């Protein structure tokens, strides 16, 4: 029995408690809680008197011997371990009978359990007396006398320990003592425990405040010599048993599971016809609920601690700090830039109501990250991108901004998409005004145009600069001096200055005027503009590569070898469209609206290159030579097969007939 009673004692030295959540805890008024407890005691125990207080420096007679040990600190890991024990039911394992050999009495088993409960309660009240009447009162007196540290700090450290002490000392312990003294006439304790159970809710406040109290204790011990001197003097006394104040403060956290442990064994030992069986079982159920409540308090304390740590890393920005938030996921990602070729390192924090897109700070003094964009989860969309140049990439589109991001692996990308989608689904369940996010078709990477009803309401996905070589509206080629690249803030297209010389108010940007192309300007404002080139005939090369890529027999990048290609560049985006399967179109970039070269393939011969470079192949006819180089030999074979079929006059019969695209 003694081994079972001491089950909860820690045997390992533990590290100090980590930083706590001070911003989320309201100031407490222990006096008010104490008055409530006194009224409850008078109601349940009229005329009951408190036991005489022990002398501060005199060890009370507890009926048990405290083993001397070195001062020990309590870590947050210990709290997590305690929470796991509460969840798994480890505290509720029954003690094995016969573990207390030396007891040769003929007393009933249930009475010996009640005796053990009484002895542990005496020891517990002595610990509470040490905390409330010695540590708490001595520190308060020192604070008032020396003014070396605030009285409020002392009250925050000890929380509502005075209420807990008064309840156990003035009500519960005397009731247990009277029942055991009169056990022959009244062999029952179930009704007493039932009166105890409602008051155990005040332990939740103490448990929630525990880690905060431990941090305050460590902080003021370091910076206040009088504070440290009082604590050291009491800890070195015989009453403290060579244990630290922090160790004594852990006693109330562990007490409820010990009640449950002893009461469960008591119920098991009761005879089937015992008059106390029904009350004891009901009391056990109430204690179990209290233990679960304590477990929930520990979980909530850990959640707030994690949240506070995150907010500190973000610099405690006022519009972000909110104790009701829940951190769902965080981690590094790469941002795919629409201007730069190399992705940039970024960091994401996903909460239940927002996604924070952050930049790591080079000099991490205080905050570690700078919040660049906050995207509301409400109305957010997320989907995978199939981009050969940037594998494991995904798109996050929100009202405030649209981001193309790259994860470090396929598993990490899937995890981010699932976490974002789960947050979106949860928001939609709570708010019926938001409709389900519409996911684009799988593998559809070129969904550039927003639906007309969303234009201006959410940030578009910007087309990357290197994906186009000409204006996506007027189809004139860009250059560094007279025709530079701009982005339409409504549709995300890359356009020239002439085609984007308009401004319209966009709701996703707070109705501020933004640069837009003339198509979006007309739609958003209703003003009809005359387009000079509206009646211009469509040229033979004006087949958009976007349409050709989505509905193509074969498409991809090929290196253009030789002088035949002129100034078109060393690499081209080549497409054999499904609706024009006998022609090869060569674009400067995948998003271009007009090809710079078209080659009618009918009648051409397709030959492999030299052994020096097996990735090279040629098209030749009547002295005309076009030389290409694929990235791999496998791609070369596929391109040669596609061109040979086109040269022979083959055309697809169905939507998927002859598709060689990757």
XYZ file of C-alpha atoms in Angstrom:
662
model
C 0.000 0.000 0.000
C 2.862 2.347 0.812
C 4.387 1.720 -2.626
C 1.047 2.566 -4.273
C 0.647 5.715 -2.193
C 4.044 6.967 -3.291
C 3.422 6.147 -6.967
C 3.204 9.760 -8.068
C 6.611 10.820 -6.636
C 9.157 11.818 -9.281
C 12.557 10.075 -9.176
C 14.454 12.042 -11.786
C 16.019 15.463 -11.704
C 14.163 17.763 -13.965
C 15.073 20.864 -15.951
C 13.625 24.269 -15.170
C 10.261 25.306 -16.578
C 10.258 27.061 -19.953
C 8.883 30.502 -20.659
C 5.215 31.006 -19.819
C 2.122 32.652 -21.182
C 1.834 35.956 -19.364
C -0.215 37.856 -21.946
C -3.167 35.494 -21.739
C -3.607 35.274 -17.960
C -5.830 37.805 -16.216
C -4.847 39.239 -12.900
C -6.204 37.111 -10.094
C -7.698 38.239 -6.786
C -7.045 35.454 -4.308
C -9.022 37.271 -1.651
C -12.261 36.894 -3.594
C -11.698 33.187 -4.118
C -10.905 32.851 -0.436
C -14.191 34.482 0.556
C -16.148 32.139 -1.704
C -14.399 29.163 -0.143
C -15.198 30.391 3.386
C -18.902 30.723 2.547
C -18.936 27.196 1.128
C -17.213 25.823 4.227
C -19.736 27.519 6.516
C -22.539 26.000 4.456
C -21.186 22.446 4.497
C -19.635 22.458 7.942
C -21.400 24.904 10.306
C -19.479 25.304 13.467
C -16.427 23.556 12.012
C -13.153 24.951 13.235
C -9.837 25.056 11.454
C -7.020 23.053 12.941
C -4.501 25.154 14.833
C -1.849 26.470 12.439
C 1.576 24.947 12.792
C 4.596 27.048 13.583
C 6.262 28.246 10.407
C 9.605 26.653 11.157
C 8.343 23.567 12.994
C 7.763 20.394 11.043
C 4.207 19.108 11.671
C 3.588 15.529 12.736
C 2.470 14.033 9.421
C 2.606 10.334 10.061
C 5.097 9.949 7.224
C 8.780 10.670 6.868
C 10.071 12.940 4.145
C 13.188 11.586 2.538
C 15.953 14.167 2.307
C 17.153 14.996 -1.172
C 18.776 17.714 -3.173
C 16.519 20.587 -4.303
C 14.806 19.615 -7.524
C 13.270 21.696 -10.283
C 10.127 20.761 -12.231
C 10.188 20.893 -16.023
C 7.412 21.318 -18.534
C 8.168 17.789 -19.703
C 7.012 16.605 -16.304
C 3.672 18.346 -16.869
C 3.314 16.642 -20.251
C 4.078 13.303 -18.637
C 1.462 14.018 -15.978
C -1.111 14.874 -18.646
C -0.372 11.623 -20.495
C -0.861 9.658 -17.285
C -4.214 11.339 -16.735
C -5.289 10.589 -20.312
C -4.151 6.975 -20.375
C -5.534 6.102 -16.953
C -2.132 5.211 -15.472
C -3.147 6.907 -12.220
C -6.217 4.677 -11.993
C -4.399 1.324 -11.902
C -5.378 -0.642 -8.846
C -2.869 -1.443 -6.139
C -2.043 -5.088 -5.756
C -3.240 -6.502 -2.457
C -0.748 -7.857 -0.015
C 1.934 -5.214 -0.643
C 1.912 -4.090 2.969
C 3.238 -7.081 4.900
C 3.640 -5.994 8.499
C -0.079 -5.297 9.010
C -1.328 -8.210 10.984
C -4.647 -6.598 11.892
C -8.052 -8.039 11.186
C -9.479 -4.656 10.117
C -11.491 -4.588 6.889
C -9.551 -3.663 3.751
C -11.793 -0.671 3.072
C -11.068 0.821 6.501
C -7.304 0.556 5.987
C -7.719 2.424 2.676
C -9.644 5.178 4.477
C -6.843 5.355 7.058
C -4.331 5.773 4.262
C -6.491 8.484 2.708
C -6.575 10.302 6.043
C -2.797 10.060 6.546
C -2.035 11.339 3.040
C -4.569 14.141 3.542
C -2.761 15.218 6.735
C 0.520 15.283 4.851
C -1.094 17.202 2.000
C -2.605 19.814 4.345
C 0.832 20.250 5.922
C 2.270 20.978 2.460
C -0.536 23.434 1.765
C 0.161 25.088 5.132
C 3.812 25.413 4.168
C 2.884 27.003 0.855
C 0.182 29.370 2.082
C 1.106 30.260 5.655
C 4.898 30.150 5.347
C 6.153 30.803 1.795
C 3.253 33.029 0.736
C 2.959 35.057 3.931
C 6.710 35.479 4.441
C 7.168 36.736 0.878
C 4.244 39.134 1.282
C 5.732 40.540 4.476
C 9.112 40.988 2.810
C 7.522 42.715 -0.205
C 5.678 45.180 2.041
C 8.722 45.845 4.195
C 11.552 46.128 1.676
C 9.638 47.124 -1.488
C 12.264 45.054 -3.330
C 9.622 43.203 -5.363
C 5.889 43.803 -6.001
C 3.204 42.180 -3.890
C 1.268 41.354 -7.066
C 4.122 39.110 -8.201
C 3.801 37.079 -4.991
C 0.026 36.751 -5.448
C 0.450 35.658 -9.060
C 2.966 32.989 -8.056
C 0.698 31.418 -5.451
C -2.565 31.923 -7.375
C -5.551 30.624 -5.344
C -3.520 28.424 -2.959
C -5.170 30.145 0.039
C -8.629 28.953 -1.042
C -7.376 25.409 -1.603
C -5.654 25.345 1.795
C -8.673 26.670 3.687
C -11.023 24.151 2.077
C -8.876 21.131 2.900
C -7.822 22.309 6.369
C -11.204 23.565 7.595
C -13.604 21.152 5.906
C -12.320 18.029 4.211
C -9.639 16.914 6.683
C -11.910 17.365 9.769
C -14.716 15.463 7.995
C -12.415 12.558 7.177
C -11.103 12.482 10.740
C -14.638 12.394 12.222
C -15.717 9.592 9.883
C -12.737 7.422 10.751
C -13.185 8.058 14.478
C -16.835 6.976 14.200
C -16.219 4.198 11.653
C -18.022 1.522 13.649
C -21.280 3.479 13.640
C -20.886 5.116 10.194
C -18.652 3.013 7.925
C -18.821 5.235 4.839
C -16.960 8.106 3.130
C -18.747 8.260 -0.252
C -21.014 11.104 0.839
C -18.021 13.111 2.122
C -16.146 12.687 -1.163
C -19.249 13.798 -3.065
C -19.186 17.069 -1.114
C -15.496 17.453 -1.992
C -15.851 16.927 -5.749
C -17.512 20.266 -6.724
C -14.718 22.213 -5.014
C -12.020 20.447 -7.036
C -12.844 22.726 -9.967
C -10.794 25.449 -8.309
C -7.741 23.302 -9.019
C -8.104 24.166 -12.708
C -7.158 27.772 -12.019
C -4.124 26.652 -10.061
C -3.009 24.197 -12.760
C -3.410 26.767 -15.545
C -1.300 29.235 -13.581
C 1.398 26.725 -12.575
C 3.869 27.234 -15.416
C 3.433 30.981 -15.331
C 4.071 30.913 -11.588
C 7.201 28.793 -12.045
C 8.615 31.261 -14.572
C 7.895 34.232 -12.308
C 9.522 32.381 -9.437
C 12.685 31.724 -11.434
C 12.794 35.270 -12.820
C 12.451 37.084 -9.481
C 14.832 34.679 -7.766
C 17.508 35.808 -10.219
C 16.901 39.556 -10.057
C 15.852 40.146 -6.436
C 18.234 39.265 -3.605
C 15.628 39.711 -0.798
C 13.205 37.487 -2.707
C 15.844 34.799 -3.074
C 16.940 35.092 0.562
C 13.416 34.432 1.911
C 12.910 31.376 -0.285
C 16.359 29.948 0.461
C 15.851 30.361 4.203
C 12.533 28.485 4.148
C 13.788 25.773 1.775
C 16.689 25.021 4.128
C 14.339 24.522 7.087
C 13.385 21.093 8.405
C 9.731 21.634 7.456
C 10.644 21.963 3.764
C 12.388 18.585 3.753
C 15.253 19.846 1.524
C 12.778 20.305 -1.337
C 12.409 23.443 -3.422
C 9.405 25.736 -3.411
C 8.710 24.653 -6.962
C 8.483 21.018 -5.858
C 5.988 21.892 -3.120
C 3.941 23.890 -5.627
C 3.542 20.727 -7.703
C 1.650 18.933 -4.922
C -1.820 20.375 -5.760
C -1.320 19.403 -9.421
C -0.805 15.764 -8.404
C -3.445 15.543 -5.683
C -6.612 14.838 -7.723
C -5.183 11.731 -9.452
C -4.201 10.390 -6.005
C -7.764 10.817 -4.746
C -8.976 8.832 -7.732
C -6.387 6.108 -7.165
C -7.343 5.531 -3.512
C -11.080 5.832 -4.086
C -11.009 3.296 -6.899
C -9.272 0.783 -4.667
C -11.792 1.564 -1.901
C -14.707 0.759 -4.222
C -13.070 -2.498 -5.298
C -12.610 -3.623 -1.684
C -16.192 -2.870 -0.615
C -18.495 -5.912 -0.241
C -21.341 -6.179 -2.721
C -23.936 -5.373 -0.010
C -21.973 -2.497 1.554
C -24.195 0.547 2.289
C -21.480 2.879 0.986
C -21.068 1.194 -2.411
C -23.501 3.402 -4.367
C -22.224 6.680 -2.855
C -18.596 5.638 -3.277
C -19.104 4.731 -6.943
C -20.839 8.064 -7.590
C -18.013 9.879 -5.818
C -15.459 8.006 -7.971
C -17.241 9.143 -11.130
C -17.169 12.753 -9.921
C -13.459 12.532 -9.084
C -12.793 11.051 -12.518
C -14.498 14.042 -14.173
C -12.425 16.383 -12.021
C -9.256 14.578 -13.136
C -10.294 14.985 -16.759
C -10.956 18.660 -16.098
C -7.448 18.980 -14.677
C -6.058 17.229 -17.723
C -7.892 19.691 -19.981
C -6.394 22.553 -17.976
C -2.882 21.195 -18.537
C -3.598 20.835 -22.267
C -4.908 24.394 -22.447
C -1.840 25.640 -20.574
C 0.459 23.911 -23.082
C -1.525 25.342 -26.010
C -1.201 28.873 -24.669
C 2.500 28.307 -24.008
C 3.102 27.177 -27.597
C 1.054 30.108 -28.881
C 3.003 32.575 -26.772
C 6.309 31.170 -28.053
C 5.136 31.668 -31.641
C 3.978 35.226 -30.980
C 7.353 36.066 -29.448
C 9.080 34.787 -32.589
C 6.783 37.034 -34.639
C 7.486 40.162 -32.593
C 4.155 40.330 -30.695
C 2.323 42.304 -33.371
C -0.946 43.668 -31.984
C -3.148 42.536 -34.870
C -1.886 38.952 -34.604
C -1.777 38.193 -30.865
C -5.016 36.421 -29.976
C -5.276 33.736 -27.269
C -8.228 32.130 -29.050
C -6.057 31.110 -32.012
C -4.762 27.586 -32.497
C -1.467 26.872 -34.248
C -2.024 24.052 -36.763
C 1.310 23.881 -38.594
C 4.509 25.813 -39.161
C 7.594 25.286 -41.279
C 9.915 26.593 -44.006
C 8.935 26.742 -47.671
C 10.340 28.245 -50.864
C 8.545 31.115 -52.590
C 8.463 30.841 -56.378
C 9.107 34.359 -57.641
C 7.493 35.743 -60.774
C 10.663 37.755 -61.502
C 13.612 35.813 -60.077
C 14.617 32.368 -61.299
C 15.689 31.069 -57.878
C 13.073 30.412 -55.175
C 13.355 32.436 -51.974
C 13.336 31.047 -48.440
C 10.165 31.852 -46.534
C 8.330 30.558 -43.430
C 4.646 29.798 -42.901
C 2.527 29.782 -39.746
C -0.904 28.213 -40.252
C -3.492 29.062 -37.586
C -7.141 28.062 -37.448
C -8.171 31.432 -38.934
C -5.161 32.788 -40.855
C -1.986 31.893 -42.742
C 1.059 34.064 -41.987
C 3.606 34.359 -44.787
C 6.875 35.417 -43.124
C 10.470 36.315 -43.977
C 13.271 35.054 -41.692
C 15.258 37.930 -40.208
C 18.993 38.002 -40.826
C 19.694 39.637 -37.459
C 17.394 37.862 -35.034
C 17.226 40.361 -32.196
C 13.862 39.849 -30.528
C 11.582 38.623 -33.312
C 12.878 35.855 -35.587
C 10.444 36.497 -38.445
C 8.819 39.453 -40.146
C 5.212 38.974 -41.201
C 4.964 39.909 -44.877
C 1.354 38.879 -45.589
C -1.622 37.662 -43.603
C -4.084 35.554 -45.602
C -7.477 34.806 -44.070
C -8.405 31.115 -44.104
C -12.001 32.116 -44.863
C -12.237 32.112 -48.646
C -8.749 30.620 -49.112
C -8.077 27.962 -51.770
C -5.181 25.531 -52.010
C -4.173 23.066 -54.730
C -1.161 21.247 -56.124
C 0.835 22.611 -59.062
C 2.506 20.283 -61.558
C 5.492 22.346 -62.599
C 8.465 20.450 -64.033
C 10.853 23.271 -63.117
C 9.626 23.482 -59.497
C 8.614 20.039 -58.184
C 6.532 19.680 -54.995
C 4.927 23.088 -55.564
C 1.448 24.191 -54.534
C -0.757 27.255 -54.853
C -2.350 29.163 -51.969
C -4.908 31.685 -53.155
C -6.547 34.052 -50.689
C -8.391 37.325 -50.690
C -5.249 39.243 -49.729
C -2.655 37.469 -51.896
C -1.935 34.421 -54.044
C 1.328 32.534 -53.466
C 3.163 29.874 -55.450
C 5.135 27.839 -52.909
C 7.540 24.916 -53.115
C 7.954 22.278 -50.396
C 11.104 20.268 -49.749
C 9.462 16.931 -50.596
C 6.275 15.431 -51.969
C 5.208 14.308 -48.485
C 5.705 17.801 -47.078
C 3.688 19.358 -49.905
C 0.814 16.921 -49.308
C 0.958 17.654 -45.584
C 0.708 21.427 -46.173
C -2.214 21.004 -48.599
C -4.068 18.746 -46.180
C -3.488 21.086 -43.230
C -4.693 24.123 -45.196
C -7.714 22.280 -46.534
C -8.637 21.051 -43.047
C -8.529 24.633 -41.747
C -10.669 25.785 -44.682
C -13.224 23.036 -44.085
C -13.427 23.893 -40.384
C -14.050 27.578 -41.132
C -16.778 26.675 -43.620
C -18.517 24.421 -41.098
C -18.686 27.277 -38.598
C -19.702 29.879 -41.116
C -22.407 28.832 -43.556
C -22.068 32.019 -45.591
C -18.836 30.756 -47.191
C -19.301 28.202 -49.937
C -17.014 25.228 -50.411
C -13.726 26.155 -52.040
C -13.729 25.114 -55.697
C -10.653 23.054 -56.476
C -9.172 23.242 -59.937
C -8.812 20.034 -61.999
C -5.872 17.898 -61.000
C -2.744 18.791 -62.908
C -4.184 22.037 -64.240
C -1.275 24.407 -63.806
C -2.371 27.140 -66.146
C -5.567 28.343 -64.465
C -4.511 31.949 -64.776
C -7.767 33.750 -65.409
C -10.024 34.193 -62.414
C -13.703 33.527 -62.777
C -15.478 36.722 -63.725
C -17.377 36.913 -60.421
C -14.046 36.739 -58.516
C -12.185 39.377 -60.536
C -11.024 42.051 -58.118
C -12.367 40.177 -55.093
C -9.277 38.002 -54.507
C -5.609 38.309 -55.351
C -4.760 36.641 -58.701
C -1.972 34.207 -59.465
C 0.698 36.237 -61.231
C 2.233 34.821 -64.410
C 6.006 34.591 -63.968
C 8.043 37.009 -66.085
C 10.191 34.359 -67.738
C 7.095 32.476 -68.905
C 6.301 35.156 -71.526
C 8.309 37.164 -74.038
C 5.455 39.320 -75.314
C 2.495 41.247 -73.915
C -0.348 38.853 -73.169
C -2.881 41.407 -74.450
C -1.419 43.143 -77.529
C 1.151 40.358 -78.262
C 3.976 42.823 -78.885
C 7.436 41.560 -77.775
C 8.973 42.979 -74.610
C 12.318 44.759 -74.481
C 14.327 46.393 -71.719
C 13.830 50.000 -72.892
C 10.573 50.775 -74.664
C 8.294 47.866 -73.755
C 8.825 46.621 -70.229
C 6.869 44.015 -68.278
C 4.041 44.921 -65.891
C 1.465 42.820 -64.056
C -2.267 43.390 -64.076
C -3.324 43.362 -60.408
C -6.753 41.974 -61.301
C -6.019 39.001 -63.601
C -2.253 38.500 -63.052
C -1.298 38.711 -66.751
C 2.086 40.091 -67.848
C 1.318 43.117 -70.012
C 3.079 46.136 -71.437
C 2.752 49.696 -70.127
C 0.311 50.691 -72.871
C -2.052 47.801 -72.142
C -1.902 48.386 -68.363
C -2.210 52.165 -68.313
C -5.471 51.967 -66.354
C -6.422 52.009 -62.699
C -9.395 50.384 -61.005
C -10.441 49.844 -57.392
C -9.885 46.266 -56.195
C -11.825 44.992 -53.197
C -9.133 42.552 -52.063
C -6.783 45.534 -51.649
C -9.186 47.645 -49.612
C -10.769 49.316 -52.685
C -7.499 51.107 -53.435
C -6.817 51.945 -57.136
C -4.436 49.456 -58.772
C -2.797 49.046 -62.191
C -4.981 46.832 -64.403
C -5.116 45.864 -68.075
C -7.792 47.315 -70.351
C -9.809 44.080 -70.360
C -10.104 44.077 -66.549
C -10.673 47.839 -66.507
C -13.659 47.434 -68.806
C -15.108 44.615 -66.721
C -14.549 46.289 -63.333
C -15.647 49.827 -64.229
C -18.091 49.269 -67.108
C -16.278 51.856 -69.241
C -15.978 50.692 -72.871
C -12.602 51.419 -74.499
C -11.832 51.399 -78.183
C -9.087 48.973 -79.052
C -7.027 50.066 -82.049
C -6.099 46.524 -83.033
C -9.505 45.012 -82.469
C -10.176 44.457 -86.187
C -6.684 43.232 -86.983
C -6.705 39.772 -88.559
C -5.308 36.973 -86.452
C -1.857 35.971 -87.756
C -0.892 32.417 -88.592
C 1.514 32.391 -85.635
C -1.025 33.760 -83.150
C -1.950 30.485 -81.492
C -1.584 30.853 -77.729
C 0.883 28.379 -76.237
C -1.342 28.006 -73.160
C -4.161 26.536 -75.215
C -1.729 24.453 -77.247
C -0.058 23.013 -74.128
C -3.311 21.944 -72.518
C -4.585 20.298 -75.701
C -1.402 19.079 -77.307
C -0.038 15.817 -78.652
C 3.440 16.763 -77.454
C 4.871 19.846 -75.759
C 7.987 20.830 -73.831
C 11.289 22.671 -73.975
C 13.852 21.835 -76.674
C 17.230 23.419 -77.271
C 17.392 25.070 -80.682
C 20.749 24.226 -82.275
C 22.375 26.138 -85.125
C 21.959 29.476 -86.900
C 18.640 28.537 -88.469
C 16.728 29.941 -85.525
C 18.194 33.423 -85.733
C 17.749 35.548 -82.595
C 14.990 33.438 -81.085
C 17.241 32.154 -78.280
C 18.943 28.882 -77.312
C 15.749 27.227 -76.036
C 12.156 27.153 -77.226
C 8.811 25.911 -75.974
C 7.700 23.508 -78.692
C 4.087 22.398 -79.175
C 2.303 20.070 -81.613
C -1.355 21.089 -81.026
C -4.140 18.504 -81.098
C -6.281 20.796 -83.270
C -3.380 21.366 -85.721
C -1.399 18.105 -85.488
C 0.717 18.574 -88.623
C 2.455 21.780 -87.499
C 5.189 22.366 -84.912
C 4.902 25.743 -83.123
C 7.961 27.165 -81.381
C 7.456 29.821 -78.678
C 9.978 31.820 -76.722
C 8.157 31.048 -73.457
C 5.281 28.744 -72.381
C 2.793 31.573 -71.746
C 3.379 33.466 -75.013
C 0.303 34.223 -77.066
C 2.174 34.040 -80.388
C 4.783 31.617 -81.721
C 7.952 33.008 -83.304
C 8.288 30.018 -85.679
C 5.985 27.398 -87.166
C 7.215 24.347 -89.081
C 4.747 22.344 -91.283
C 5.876 18.785 -90.527
C 4.190 17.012 -93.462
C 6.862 15.462 -95.686
C 9.811 16.101 -93.358
C 12.297 13.379 -92.491
C 13.209 12.904 -88.849
C 16.751 11.670 -88.223
C 18.754 11.000 -85.072
C 21.865 12.990 -84.288
C 25.471 11.903 -84.073
C 26.849 9.459 -81.523
C 28.695 12.350 -79.889
C 25.403 13.604 -78.472
C 22.527 11.086 -78.701
C 19.990 13.700 -77.490
C 20.177 15.615 -80.805
C 17.761 15.026 -83.707
C 16.936 16.837 -86.977
C 14.111 17.711 -89.317
C 15.163 17.880 -92.971
C 13.402 18.442 -96.289
C 14.725 19.851 -99.588
C 17.797 21.389 -98.025
C 15.915 22.726 -95.001
C 17.397 21.641 -91.648
C 16.049 22.213 -88.145
C 18.204 20.812 -85.342
C 16.877 20.181 -81.813
C 18.324 18.830 -78.598
C 16.178 17.209 -75.901
C 16.997 17.027 -72.212
C 17.126 13.210 -72.195
C 17.288 10.410 -74.735
C 13.826 9.251 -73.675
C 12.385 12.686 -74.486
C 14.257 12.681 -77.806
C 12.607 9.371 -78.781
C 9.150 10.682 -77.907
C 9.675 13.873 -79.901
C 10.955 11.916 -82.897
C 7.926 9.600 -82.751
C 5.515 12.549 -82.613
C 7.190 14.331 -85.532
C 7.398 11.159 -87.643
C 3.654 10.622 -87.243
C 2.951 14.260 -88.192
C 5.279 14.003 -91.189
C 3.315 10.972 -92.419
C 0.005 12.875 -92.193
C -1.390 11.157 -89.069
C -4.143 12.935 -87.110
C -5.682 11.973 -83.724
C -9.211 10.530 -83.760
C -10.152 10.961 -80.105
C -9.393 13.333 -77.251
C -6.616 11.079 -75.849
C -5.509 9.387 -79.046
C -1.756 9.553 -79.539
C -1.059 11.767 -76.530
C 2.700 11.803 -75.905
C 2.750 14.775 -73.514
C 4.276 14.393 -70.068
